[in-house]
Coordinates of C-alpha atoms and ligand atoms in Angstrom, one line a residue:
M127 CA 33.8 -1.0 0.6
T128 CA 30.6 1.1 0.4
T129 CA 27.4 -0.9 0.0
K130 CA 24.3 0.2 -1.8
A131 CA 22.5 0.8 1.5
E132 CA 25.0 3.4 2.3
T133 CA 24.0 5.2 -0.9
T134 CA 20.5 5.7 0.4
Q135 CA 21.9 6.9 3.7
R136 CA 24.8 8.9 2.3
L137 CA 22.3 11.0 0.3
D138 CA 20.3 11.8 3.4
P139 CA 21.9 14.7 5.4
V140 CA 19.9 13.6 8.5
E141 CA 21.7 10.2 8.4
M142 CA 25.0 11.8 7.6
L143 CA 24.9 14.4 10.3
G144 CA 23.5 11.8 12.7
E145 CA 26.6 9.7 12.4
R146 CA 28.8 12.6 13.2
F147 CA 26.7 13.6 16.2
V148 CA 26.7 10.1 17.5
A149 CA 30.5 10.0 17.3
A150 CA 30.9 13.4 19.0
I151 CA 28.4 12.6 21.8
G152 CA 30.2 9.3 22.4
E153 CA 33.5 11.0 22.7
A154 CA 32.3 13.9 24.8
F155 CA 30.6 11.7 27.3
A156 CA 32.7 8.5 27.1
E157 CA 32.9 8.2 30.9
E158 CA 29.2 8.8 31.6
L159 CA 27.8 6.7 28.7
G160 CA 30.3 3.9 28.2
D161 CA 29.5 2.4 24.8
R162 CA 25.8 3.3 24.9
R163 CA 24.7 4.9 21.6
V164 CA 22.6 8.1 22.0
D165 CA 20.0 9.1 19.5
P166 CA 21.3 12.3 17.8
L167 CA 17.7 13.6 17.3
I168 CA 18.4 15.4 14.1
T169 CA 15.4 17.1 12.4
P170 CA 15.1 19.6 9.5
S171 CA 14.9 23.1 11.0
K172 CA 11.5 24.8 11.2
N173 CA 13.1 28.1 10.7
T174 CA 15.8 28.1 8.0
Q175 CA 17.1 31.4 9.3
F176 CA 19.0 29.6 12.0
G177 CA 20.1 26.6 10.0
D178 CA 19.1 23.7 7.8
Y179 CA 19.0 21.0 10.5
Q180 CA 19.0 20.9 14.3
S181 CA 20.0 18.3 16.9
N182 CA 17.8 18.1 20.0
A183 CA 20.1 15.6 21.7
A184 CA 21.5 17.9 24.3
M185 CA 18.2 18.3 26.1
S186 CA 17.3 14.7 26.6
L187 CA 20.9 13.8 27.4
A188 CA 21.0 16.6 30.0
K189 CA 18.0 15.1 31.7
Q190 CA 19.7 11.7 32.0
L191 CA 23.0 13.1 33.2
K192 CA 21.4 15.7 35.4
M193 CA 23.4 18.5 33.8
K194 CA 22.5 21.9 32.2
P195 CA 21.4 21.3 28.6
R196 CA 23.6 24.2 27.3
D197 CA 26.6 22.7 29.0
V198 CA 25.9 19.4 27.3
A199 CA 25.5 21.1 24.0
E200 CA 28.8 22.9 24.4
R201 CA 30.6 19.7 25.1
I202 CA 29.1 18.1 22.0
V203 CA 29.9 21.0 19.8
E204 CA 33.5 21.0 21.0
K205 CA 34.0 17.4 19.8
L206 CA 31.9 17.7 16.6
D207 CA 33.7 17.3 13.3
L208 CA 31.3 18.1 10.5
G209 CA 34.2 18.2 8.0
E210 CA 33.2 19.0 4.5
I211 CA 29.4 18.5 5.1
A212 CA 28.5 21.6 7.1
E213 CA 29.7 25.0 8.2
P214 CA 31.9 24.9 11.3
L215 CA 30.1 25.4 14.6
D216 CA 30.7 27.8 17.4
A217 CA 29.0 29.1 20.5
S218 CA 26.4 30.9 18.3
S219 CA 25.3 27.6 16.9
I220 CA 23.7 26.7 20.2
A221 CA 20.2 28.2 20.6
G222 CA 17.4 28.3 23.1
P223 CA 17.6 25.6 25.8
G224 CA 20.3 23.8 23.9
F225 CA 19.4 23.2 20.2
I226 CA 22.4 22.7 18.0
N227 CA 21.9 24.4 14.6
V228 CA 23.7 23.1 11.6
R229 CA 24.0 24.7 8.1
L230 CA 25.1 22.6 5.2
R231 CA 27.9 23.9 3.0
P232 CA 26.5 24.8 -0.5
E233 CA 29.1 22.6 -2.2
A234 CA 28.1 19.7 0.0
L235 CA 24.5 20.1 -0.9
A236 CA 25.2 20.5 -4.6
S237 CA 27.3 17.3 -4.6
L238 CA 24.6 15.3 -2.8
V239 CA 22.0 16.4 -5.2
T240 CA 24.3 15.5 -8.1
E241 CA 24.7 12.1 -6.6
L242 CA 20.9 11.7 -6.3
D243 CA 20.6 12.6 -10.0
R244 CA 21.2 9.2 -11.4
P245 CA 18.9 6.8 -13.2
G246 CA 17.9 4.8 -10.1
L247 CA 17.6 7.9 -7.9
G248 CA 19.5 6.1 -5.2
V249 CA 16.7 4.0 -3.9
E250 CA 18.1 0.5 -4.1
A251 CA 18.3 -1.6 -1.0
E252 CA 21.5 -3.2 0.2
K253 CA 20.1 -6.7 0.6
Q254 CA 17.8 -8.0 -2.1
Q255 CA 15.0 -10.2 -0.8
T256 CA 12.2 -12.3 -2.3
I257 CA 9.0 -10.8 -1.1
V258 CA 5.4 -12.1 -1.5
V259 CA 2.6 -9.6 -1.3
D260 CA -0.9 -10.9 -0.8
V261 CA -3.1 -8.5 -2.8
C262 CA -6.7 -8.2 -4.0
G263 CA -8.3 -11.4 -2.6
V264 CA -11.6 -11.3 -4.5
N265 CA -14.2 -14.0 -4.0
L266 CA -16.0 -15.9 -6.8
A267 CA -19.4 -14.9 -7.8
K268 CA -19.2 -11.6 -6.1
Q269 CA -18.6 -8.1 -7.6
M270 CA -15.5 -6.3 -6.4
H271 CA -16.6 -3.5 -4.1
V272 CA -14.7 -0.6 -2.5
G273 CA -13.2 -2.9 0.1
H274 CA -11.3 -4.6 -2.6
L275 CA -10.1 -1.2 -3.9
R276 CA -7.9 -1.0 -0.8
A277 CA -6.5 -4.6 -0.9
T278 CA -5.8 -4.0 -4.6
V279 CA -4.4 -0.5 -4.6
I280 CA -2.5 -0.5 -1.3
G281 CA -1.1 -4.0 -1.9
D282 CA 0.1 -3.0 -5.4
A283 CA 1.7 0.2 -4.1
M284 CA 3.6 -1.8 -1.5
A285 CA 4.7 -4.3 -4.1
R286 CA 5.8 -1.5 -6.5
T287 CA 7.8 0.3 -3.8
L288 CA 9.6 -2.9 -2.9
E289 CA 10.3 -3.5 -6.5
K290 CA 11.9 0.0 -6.7
R291 CA 14.2 -1.1 -3.9
G292 CA 15.3 -3.9 -6.2
H293 CA 13.6 -6.8 -4.4
K294 CA 12.1 -9.7 -6.3
V295 CA 8.3 -9.3 -5.6
V296 CA 5.7 -11.9 -6.2
R297 CA 2.1 -10.8 -6.0
Q298 CA -0.4 -13.5 -4.9
N299 CA -4.1 -13.1 -5.3
H300 CA -5.6 -15.4 -2.8
V301 CA -9.0 -15.7 -4.5
G302 CA -11.9 -17.1 -2.4
D303 CA -12.9 -19.8 -5.0
W304 CA -13.5 -22.9 -2.9
G305 CA -15.6 -24.3 -0.1
L306 CA -19.3 -24.6 0.8
P307 CA -20.5 -21.1 -0.3
I308 CA -18.9 -21.6 -3.7
A309 CA -20.4 -25.0 -4.0
M310 CA -23.7 -23.5 -3.1
V311 CA -23.7 -21.0 -6.0
T312 CA -22.4 -23.7 -8.3
D313 CA -25.4 -25.8 -7.5
K314 CA -27.7 -22.8 -7.8
L315 CA -26.4 -21.9 -11.2
M316 CA -26.8 -25.5 -12.4
R317 CA -30.4 -25.5 -11.3
E318 CA -31.1 -22.1 -12.9
V319 CA -29.6 -23.2 -16.2
S320 CA -31.5 -26.5 -16.3
A321 CA -34.7 -24.7 -15.5
G322 CA -34.1 -22.6 -18.5
H323 CA -33.8 -19.3 -16.5
L324 CA -30.3 -18.6 -17.6
S325 CA -28.0 -19.6 -20.4
M326 CA -24.5 -20.9 -19.4
D327 CA -22.9 -19.0 -22.3
S328 CA -24.2 -15.6 -21.5
V329 CA -24.0 -15.6 -17.7
T330 CA -22.5 -12.4 -16.3
L331 CA -21.0 -11.5 -12.9
D332 CA -24.1 -9.6 -12.1
D333 CA -26.1 -12.8 -12.6
L334 CA -23.7 -14.7 -10.3
D335 CA -23.8 -12.0 -7.7
R336 CA -27.6 -12.2 -7.6
L337 CA -27.6 -16.0 -7.5
Y338 CA -25.1 -16.0 -4.7
K339 CA -27.4 -13.8 -2.6
I340 CA -30.4 -15.9 -3.3
A341 CA -28.6 -19.2 -2.7
K342 CA -27.3 -17.9 0.6
E343 CA -30.8 -16.7 1.6
E344 CA -32.4 -20.0 0.5
S345 CA -30.0 -22.1 2.6
S346 CA -30.1 -20.1 5.8
P347 CA -32.8 -21.7 8.0
D348 CA -34.9 -19.3 10.1
A349 CA -34.5 -21.6 13.0
K350 CA -34.9 -18.8 15.5
G351 CA -38.1 -17.7 13.8
L352 CA -39.5 -21.2 14.1
K353 CA -38.6 -21.4 17.8
A354 CA -40.3 -18.1 18.4
A355 CA -43.4 -19.2 16.5
E356 CA -43.6 -22.3 18.7
R357 CA -43.0 -20.4 21.9
F358 CA -45.4 -17.6 21.3
S359 CA -48.0 -19.7 19.5
L360 CA -48.1 -17.6 16.4
G361 CA -50.7 -19.9 14.9
P362 CA -50.5 -22.9 12.6
K363 CA -50.2 -20.9 9.4
V364 CA -47.1 -19.0 10.4
Q365 CA -45.6 -22.2 12.0
A366 CA -46.2 -24.2 8.8
E367 CA -44.6 -21.5 6.7
L368 CA -41.5 -21.4 8.9
E369 CA -41.3 -25.2 9.0
A370 CA -41.3 -25.2 5.2
Q371 CA -38.6 -22.6 5.1
V372 CA -36.4 -24.5 7.5
A373 CA -36.9 -27.7 5.7
G374 CA -36.2 -26.0 2.3
A375 CA -33.1 -24.4 3.7
T376 CA -31.9 -27.7 5.1
E377 CA -32.5 -29.3 1.8
N378 CA -30.6 -26.6 -0.1
L379 CA -27.7 -26.8 2.4
E380 CA -27.6 -30.6 1.9
R381 CA -27.5 -30.2 -1.9
A382 CA -24.7 -27.6 -1.6
K383 CA -22.8 -30.1 0.5
Q384 CA -23.3 -32.8 -2.1
A385 CA -22.1 -30.3 -4.7
L386 CA -19.0 -29.7 -2.7
V387 CA -18.3 -33.4 -2.5
K388 CA -18.7 -33.6 -6.3
L389 CA -16.4 -30.6 -6.8
Q390 CA -13.8 -32.1 -4.5
S391 CA -13.9 -35.5 -6.3
G392 CA -13.7 -33.8 -9.7
D393 CA -17.1 -34.6 -11.1
P394 CA -16.8 -33.2 -14.7
E395 CA -20.2 -31.6 -14.9
T396 CA -19.9 -29.8 -11.5
V397 CA -16.3 -28.8 -12.2
A398 CA -17.3 -27.3 -15.6
V399 CA -20.0 -25.1 -14.0
W400 CA -17.5 -24.1 -11.3
Q401 CA -15.0 -23.2 -14.0
K402 CA -17.6 -20.9 -15.6
L403 CA -18.0 -19.1 -12.2
Y404 CA -14.3 -18.8 -12.0
D405 CA -13.8 -17.5 -15.5
V406 CA -16.5 -14.9 -15.4
T407 CA -15.4 -13.6 -12.0
M408 CA -11.7 -13.5 -12.8
A409 CA -12.2 -11.8 -16.2
A410 CA -14.0 -9.0 -14.4
C411 CA -11.4 -8.9 -11.7
M412 CA -8.5 -8.7 -14.1
D413 CA -10.3 -6.0 -16.1
T414 CA -10.7 -3.9 -12.9
C415 CA -7.1 -4.4 -11.9
Q416 CA -6.0 -3.2 -15.3
R417 CA -8.3 -0.2 -15.4
L418 CA -6.8 0.7 -12.0
H419 CA -3.3 0.5 -13.6
T420 CA -2.0 -2.2 -11.2
K421 CA 0.4 -4.9 -12.0
I422 CA -1.9 -7.6 -10.7
T423 CA -2.3 -10.0 -13.6
D424 CA -3.5 -13.6 -14.1
E425 CA 0.0 -14.7 -13.1
A426 CA -0.7 -13.5 -9.5
T427 CA -3.8 -15.7 -9.2
A428 CA -3.4 -18.4 -6.6
G429 CA -6.9 -19.1 -5.3
E430 CA -7.9 -21.2 -2.4
S431 CA -8.8 -24.0 -4.9
S432 CA -5.1 -24.3 -5.8
F433 CA -4.4 -25.6 -2.3
R434 CA -7.3 -28.1 -2.2
D435 CA -5.0 -31.2 -2.5
K436 CA -2.6 -29.9 0.2
L437 CA -5.0 -29.4 3.1
A438 CA -5.2 -33.0 4.4
G439 CA -1.4 -33.1 4.4
I440 CA -1.2 -29.9 6.4
V441 CA -3.5 -31.3 9.0
D442 CA -1.6 -34.6 9.1
L443 CA 1.6 -32.6 9.7
L444 CA 0.0 -30.7 12.6
I445 CA -1.2 -33.9 14.1
E446 CA 2.2 -35.5 13.7
Q447 CA 3.9 -32.6 15.4
G448 CA 1.4 -32.8 18.3
L449 CA 0.1 -29.3 17.5
A450 CA -3.4 -30.3 16.6
E451 CA -5.8 -31.7 19.2
E452 CA -9.3 -33.1 18.9
D453 CA -12.1 -30.9 20.3
D454 CA -15.7 -32.2 20.1
G455 CA -15.0 -34.0 16.8
A456 CA -13.2 -31.0 15.3
L457 CA -9.4 -30.5 15.2
I458 CA -8.0 -27.3 16.7
V459 CA -4.5 -25.8 17.4
R460 CA -4.0 -23.9 20.6
N461 CA -1.6 -21.0 20.5
E462 CA -0.7 -19.1 23.6
G463 CA -2.7 -15.9 24.1
L464 CA -5.0 -16.6 21.1
D465 CA -8.4 -18.3 20.6
P466 CA -8.0 -21.8 19.3
T467 CA -7.6 -22.1 15.5
L468 CA -10.0 -24.5 13.8
V469 CA -8.2 -26.5 11.1
R470 CA -10.7 -29.3 10.4
K471 CA -14.4 -29.4 11.1
S472 CA -16.1 -32.4 12.7
D473 CA -17.5 -33.2 9.2
G474 CA -14.0 -33.5 7.8
G475 CA -14.1 -30.1 6.0
F476 CA -11.1 -27.8 6.1
L477 CA -11.2 -24.1 6.8
Y478 CA -9.9 -20.7 5.7
A479 CA -7.0 -21.0 8.2
T480 CA -6.0 -24.5 6.9
T481 CA -5.8 -23.0 3.4
D482 CA -3.7 -20.1 4.6
L483 CA -1.3 -22.5 6.3
A484 CA -0.8 -24.3 3.0
A485 CA -0.3 -20.9 1.3
V486 CA 2.4 -19.9 3.9
R487 CA 4.3 -23.1 3.0
K488 CA 4.1 -22.4 -0.7
R489 CA 5.1 -18.8 -0.3
V490 CA 8.1 -19.5 1.9
Q491 CA 9.3 -22.9 0.8
E492 CA 8.4 -22.9 -2.9
I493 CA 8.5 -19.3 -3.9
G494 CA 11.4 -18.7 -1.4
A495 CA 10.0 -15.6 0.3
D496 CA 12.1 -13.9 3.0
R497 CA 9.1 -11.7 3.8
V498 CA 5.4 -12.3 3.2
I499 CA 3.1 -9.3 3.5
Y500 CA -0.7 -9.6 3.7
C501 CA -2.5 -6.5 2.6
V502 CA -5.9 -7.5 4.0
D503 CA -8.8 -5.9 5.9
A504 CA -8.0 -5.1 9.6
R505 CA -11.0 -7.3 10.7
Q506 CA -8.9 -10.4 9.8
A507 CA -6.2 -9.5 12.4
L508 CA -7.0 -12.5 14.6
H509 CA -7.1 -14.9 11.7
F510 CA -3.5 -13.9 10.7
K511 CA -2.2 -14.0 14.2
Q512 CA -3.5 -17.6 14.5
V513 CA -2.1 -18.6 11.1
F514 CA 1.3 -17.0 11.7
A515 CA 1.7 -18.5 15.1
T516 CA 0.6 -22.0 13.9
A517 CA 2.7 -21.8 10.7
K518 CA 5.9 -20.9 12.7
R519 CA 5.4 -23.6 15.2
A520 CA 4.8 -26.1 12.4
G521 CA 8.0 -25.0 10.6
L522 CA 6.0 -23.9 7.5
A523 CA 7.6 -20.4 7.6
R524 CA 11.2 -21.5 7.4
K525 CA 13.1 -22.0 4.2
A526 CA 15.1 -25.2 3.9
G527 CA 18.4 -24.7 5.6
A528 CA 17.5 -21.2 7.0
A529 CA 18.4 -20.3 10.5
E530 CA 15.4 -18.2 11.0
D531 CA 11.8 -18.0 10.0
S532 CA 10.8 -15.7 7.2
T533 CA 8.9 -12.6 8.3
L534 CA 5.1 -12.9 8.1
E535 CA 3.3 -9.5 8.3
H536 CA -0.3 -8.5 8.3
A537 CA -0.5 -5.0 6.8
P538 CA -4.1 -4.2 7.8
F539 CA -6.3 -1.5 6.4
G540 CA -9.4 0.2 7.7
M541 CA -12.8 0.6 6.1
V542 CA -14.1 3.0 3.4
L543 CA -16.8 5.1 4.9
G544 CA -19.6 7.2 3.3
D545 CA -20.1 10.8 4.3
D546 CA -22.4 9.7 7.1
G547 CA -19.5 8.0 8.7
R548 CA -21.0 4.5 8.1
P549 CA -19.6 1.9 5.7
F550 CA -19.8 3.2 2.1
K551 CA -23.0 1.7 0.6
T552 CA -25.4 2.6 -2.1
R553 CA -28.7 4.3 -1.1
S554 CA -30.4 0.9 -1.0
G555 CA -27.8 -0.4 1.3
E556 CA -25.9 -2.5 -1.2
N557 CA -22.1 -2.6 -1.5
V558 CA -20.9 -0.1 -4.1
K559 CA -19.5 -1.9 -7.1
L560 CA -15.9 -1.0 -7.8
G561 CA -16.6 -0.9 -11.6
D562 CA -19.3 1.8 -11.0
V563 CA -16.9 3.8 -8.9
I564 CA -14.3 3.8 -11.6
D565 CA -16.9 4.8 -14.2
E566 CA -18.2 7.7 -12.1
A567 CA -14.6 8.9 -11.4
I568 CA -13.9 9.0 -15.1
E569 CA -17.1 10.9 -15.8
R570 CA -16.4 13.4 -13.2
A571 CA -12.7 13.8 -14.2
S572 CA -13.8 14.3 -17.8
T573 CA -16.2 17.2 -16.9
I574 CA -13.4 18.8 -14.8
T575 CA -10.7 18.6 -17.5
K576 CA -13.2 19.9 -20.1
D577 CA -13.5 23.0 -18.0
K578 CA -9.8 23.4 -17.4
N579 CA -8.5 22.6 -20.8
P580 CA -11.1 22.8 -23.6
E581 CA -8.5 22.4 -26.3
L582 CA -7.8 18.7 -25.8
S583 CA -9.0 16.4 -28.6
D584 CA -11.7 13.9 -27.6
E585 CA -9.3 11.1 -27.8
E586 CA -6.7 12.8 -25.6
R587 CA -9.4 13.9 -23.1
A588 CA -10.6 10.3 -22.7
R589 CA -7.0 9.3 -21.8
V590 CA -6.5 12.3 -19.5
A591 CA -9.8 11.7 -17.8
H592 CA -9.0 8.1 -17.1
T593 CA -5.5 8.9 -15.7
V594 CA -6.8 11.8 -13.6
A595 CA -9.7 9.6 -12.3
V596 CA -7.5 6.7 -11.4
A597 CA -5.0 9.0 -9.8
A598 CA -7.7 10.7 -7.7
L599 CA -9.2 7.4 -6.6
K600 CA -5.9 5.7 -5.7
Y601 CA -4.3 8.7 -4.2
A602 CA -7.3 9.4 -1.9
D603 CA -7.0 5.8 -0.7
L604 CA -3.2 5.8 -0.4
S605 CA -2.7 9.2 1.3
S606 CA -4.8 8.4 4.3
D607 CA -3.2 6.4 7.2
R608 CA -3.7 2.8 6.1
V609 CA -5.0 1.4 9.3
K610 CA -7.6 4.1 9.8
D611 CA -11.0 4.2 8.2
Y612 CA -11.4 6.9 5.6
V613 CA -14.3 8.9 4.2
F614 CA -14.9 8.6 0.5
D615 CA -15.4 12.1 -0.8
W616 CA -15.6 12.8 -4.6
D617 CA -15.0 16.5 -4.4
R618 CA -12.0 16.3 -2.2
M619 CA -10.3 13.5 -4.2
L620 CA -10.8 15.3 -7.5
A621 CA -9.7 18.8 -6.3
F622 CA -6.7 20.3 -8.0
E623 CA -5.6 21.9 -4.7
G624 CA -4.3 20.2 -1.6
N625 CA -2.8 16.7 -1.1
T626 CA -4.6 15.1 -4.0
G627 CA -3.8 13.0 -7.0
P628 CA -4.8 15.7 -9.6
Y629 CA -2.7 18.3 -7.8
L630 CA 0.5 16.1 -8.1
L631 CA -0.3 15.2 -11.7
F632 CA -0.6 18.9 -12.3
A633 CA 2.7 19.7 -10.6
Y634 CA 4.4 17.3 -13.0
V635 CA 2.5 18.7 -16.1
R636 CA 3.7 22.1 -15.1
I637 CA 7.3 21.0 -15.3
M638 CA 6.7 19.3 -18.7
S639 CA 5.4 22.6 -20.0
I640 CA 8.6 24.4 -18.9
F641 CA 10.5 22.0 -21.0
R642 CA 8.2 22.4 -24.0
K643 CA 8.7 26.1 -23.8
A644 CA 12.5 25.6 -23.4
G645 CA 12.3 23.4 -26.6
E646 CA 10.5 26.1 -28.5
Q647 CA 13.2 28.6 -27.5
G648 CA 16.0 26.2 -28.3
L649 CA 17.0 26.1 -24.6
S650 CA 16.2 22.5 -23.8
S651 CA 19.6 20.8 -24.0
G652 CA 22.9 20.8 -22.1
F653 CA 21.4 20.9 -18.6
E654 CA 21.9 17.2 -17.8
D655 CA 25.4 17.6 -16.5
A656 CA 25.3 21.3 -15.6
E657 CA 26.9 22.3 -12.3
L658 CA 24.3 22.8 -9.6
L659 CA 24.3 26.3 -8.2
I660 CA 22.1 26.3 -5.1
R661 CA 21.9 29.9 -3.9
E662 CA 18.4 31.1 -3.3
S663 CA 16.6 29.8 -0.2
E664 CA 13.8 28.4 -2.3
E665 CA 16.4 26.5 -4.4
K666 CA 17.9 25.2 -1.2
T667 CA 14.6 24.0 0.2
L668 CA 13.8 22.3 -3.0
A669 CA 17.2 20.6 -3.0
L670 CA 16.9 19.5 0.6
T671 CA 13.4 18.1 -0.1
L672 CA 14.7 16.1 -3.1
L673 CA 17.3 14.5 -1.0
R674 CA 14.7 13.0 1.2
Y675 CA 13.4 10.8 -1.6
P676 CA 15.6 7.7 -1.2
S677 CA 15.0 7.5 2.6
T678 CA 11.2 8.0 2.0
V679 CA 11.2 5.0 -0.4
A680 CA 13.1 3.0 2.2
A681 CA 10.7 4.1 5.0
V682 CA 7.6 3.1 2.9
A683 CA 9.3 -0.3 2.2
R684 CA 9.9 -0.8 5.8
S685 CA 6.7 0.5 7.4
L686 CA 4.4 -0.4 4.4
E687 CA 2.8 3.0 4.8
P688 CA 2.3 4.5 1.3
H689 CA 0.8 7.7 2.9
R690 CA 4.4 8.7 3.8
M691 CA 5.2 8.8 0.1
C692 CA 2.1 10.9 -0.5
G693 CA 3.2 13.3 2.2
F694 CA 6.6 13.6 0.7
L695 CA 5.4 14.2 -2.8
Y696 CA 3.0 16.8 -1.6
E697 CA 5.8 18.7 0.1
L698 CA 8.0 18.3 -2.9
A699 CA 5.4 19.8 -5.2
G700 CA 5.0 22.7 -2.8
A701 CA 8.7 23.3 -2.6
F702 CA 8.9 23.2 -6.4
S703 CA 6.0 25.6 -6.7
R704 CA 7.7 28.1 -4.3
F705 CA 11.0 27.7 -6.2
F706 CA 9.3 28.4 -9.5
E707 CA 7.5 31.5 -8.2
K708 CA 10.7 33.0 -6.9
C709 CA 13.4 31.8 -9.4
Q710 CA 13.4 32.6 -13.1
V711 CA 14.3 29.5 -15.0
L712 CA 14.2 30.2 -18.8
R713 CA 14.8 33.9 -18.1
A714 CA 17.5 33.4 -15.5
E715 CA 20.3 36.0 -15.3
D716 CA 22.9 33.9 -17.0
E717 CA 23.4 30.6 -18.8
S718 CA 25.0 28.7 -15.9
V719 CA 22.1 29.6 -13.6
R720 CA 19.5 28.7 -16.3
L721 CA 21.2 25.3 -16.8
S722 CA 21.4 24.6 -13.1
R723 CA 17.7 25.4 -12.6
L724 CA 16.7 23.4 -15.6
R725 CA 18.5 20.5 -14.1
L726 CA 16.7 21.0 -10.8
C727 CA 13.3 21.1 -12.7
D728 CA 14.2 17.9 -14.5
L729 CA 15.3 16.1 -11.4
T730 CA 12.1 17.2 -9.6
A731 CA 10.0 15.9 -12.4
R732 CA 11.8 12.5 -12.3
V733 CA 11.4 12.2 -8.6
L734 CA 7.7 13.1 -8.8
A735 CA 7.2 10.5 -11.5
D736 CA 9.2 7.9 -9.7
G737 CA 7.3 8.5 -6.5
L738 CA 4.0 8.4 -8.2
D739 CA 5.1 5.2 -9.9
C740 CA 5.7 3.7 -6.4
L741 CA 2.0 4.4 -5.8
G742 CA 0.9 3.0 -9.2
I743 CA -0.1 6.4 -10.6
E744 CA 0.8 7.3 -14.2
T745 CA 1.8 10.8 -15.1
L746 CA 0.7 12.9 -18.1
E747 CA 2.5 15.3 -20.4
R748 CA -0.4 17.7 -20.4
M749 CA -3.9 17.8 -19.0
Ligands
LIG225 N1 -10.9 -13.7 0.0 C1 -10.6 -13.1 1.3 C2 -11.8 -12.2 1.8 O1 -12.5 -11.7 1.0 C3 -9.4 -12.3 1.3 C4 -8.1 -13.1 1.1 C5 -7.0 -12.6 1.9 N2 -5.8 -13.3 1.8 C6 -5.5 -14.4 2.5 N3 -4.3 -15.0 2.3 N4 -6.3 -14.9 3.4 O2 -11.9 -12.0 2.9

């Protein structure tokens, strides 16, 4: 029986040839290797003059066996049966120090591409899993900034790619909506409203953001300042000022603590104000997620507050299991090789880690996740190590009846930097608001598209500008190595040349215009089942590139590195462009060639659109 996983692999010549090489090597060196499997080291050839693929296995094997590489290569070639896949090999297939060159048979290539040309494009996984992806993670009373761009855009791209593989994906937006800082703004907002400075009905996220900063400032005692004033005798005036500041801060902090107690006990007035904070923040967050064309909706929201009734139980469980120990009034869990994890403060309050432990339990045991992926800032690496280690020891990461823990993975990302190489900020040193970034991207994209295509109606231009802007923003983020920091650069991300969102949209638009032209000439039908005739070297390169799509999706799903998809799409667009320069499509020499080429164009467009869809980028018919 052939499984679906084999479809992904069967379409990939690297995998197919690899299997044959493994068998041949095993047979040729049965005595020396026993049943050890040797990596066949198959790669696409750099120079297609010699072949389509090459195996570099002979060189590494020769080193291990202390033999001459060419002798090893000869023995492999002797046993190699490439059957219907590739041209037969002979002595001339061995090159240089012992590379083995392989050329696919044209019929084999055509039949693989034909197999790829199905509705699902061969990307489904063999085993379907339930996968939770932790995305977005905004905090109440704070504007989303460019840091949230990454958690939102990369997380959604991972989720989409896993969905393409057929997995059941559940997005979870672990909103920071509980705890002392939130109580502090709640209290501040109540005071501002009762002082008549603000009206509860018209309060905006900007107001909340401002109040948050003031409240934080007001409750941070300048204790160091006061000590210094005492030590250096800065005079009674300074000292009195600082004393008042410290007293005020202490008072504010005390009030915030009381507000937290009220929130926790469900005091209606406090809860109503908190709800206001919540509604205003989440409305803005959902609006941004939608403008960014992500599939993060209200349904994904599962904030810290939703776990508030579970925290005491989690801590009890840790105590029962002997995992938690008292430390100076607080409760900690020690995991080997890690700093202790604080799960309850000496005042009885719970922490970020406690909430994440409750979230692991929900994700694994209620949602039924086989795999939980946290798309969160790299600076939280230690936190997740602590949470994962504790959760596993406490049995929170195991589904009922399962023999193994579900997989918990932190997929960290680096920072967004400005052109000065420092964290991306406004001139006055504030975080750059994500909403402003999207606005500016649309404005810039609108100017560019006006230049490129003045014929678009205003309405269509607005739509095109939005799509191009979002593609540029997201692609710039997704195409750089996730764990590294990247430099935010307007001109580069909006360029129509190079590995950019606009370039890929344009590649797709170009194919759409071929089909529009074909339609005008009455040539746009009958290609869907046409026989594929892959003759020119540019056609061949395009076909070989297309065949890498299913394994690229699988690689992104495994490694959680969307930049691999970007690299693939960029290569595909390049291969298409070289094909189109060299090969006539609508004016091909005869009908069969025209139909075959139209089919290749159509398949390329579908792979481009599907790959962009994995990234959460919409395509356009024209731009
Ligand atoms: N709200 C958090 C922050 O801004 C991010 C949440 C990440 N997810 C989680 N399960 N801890 O840092």
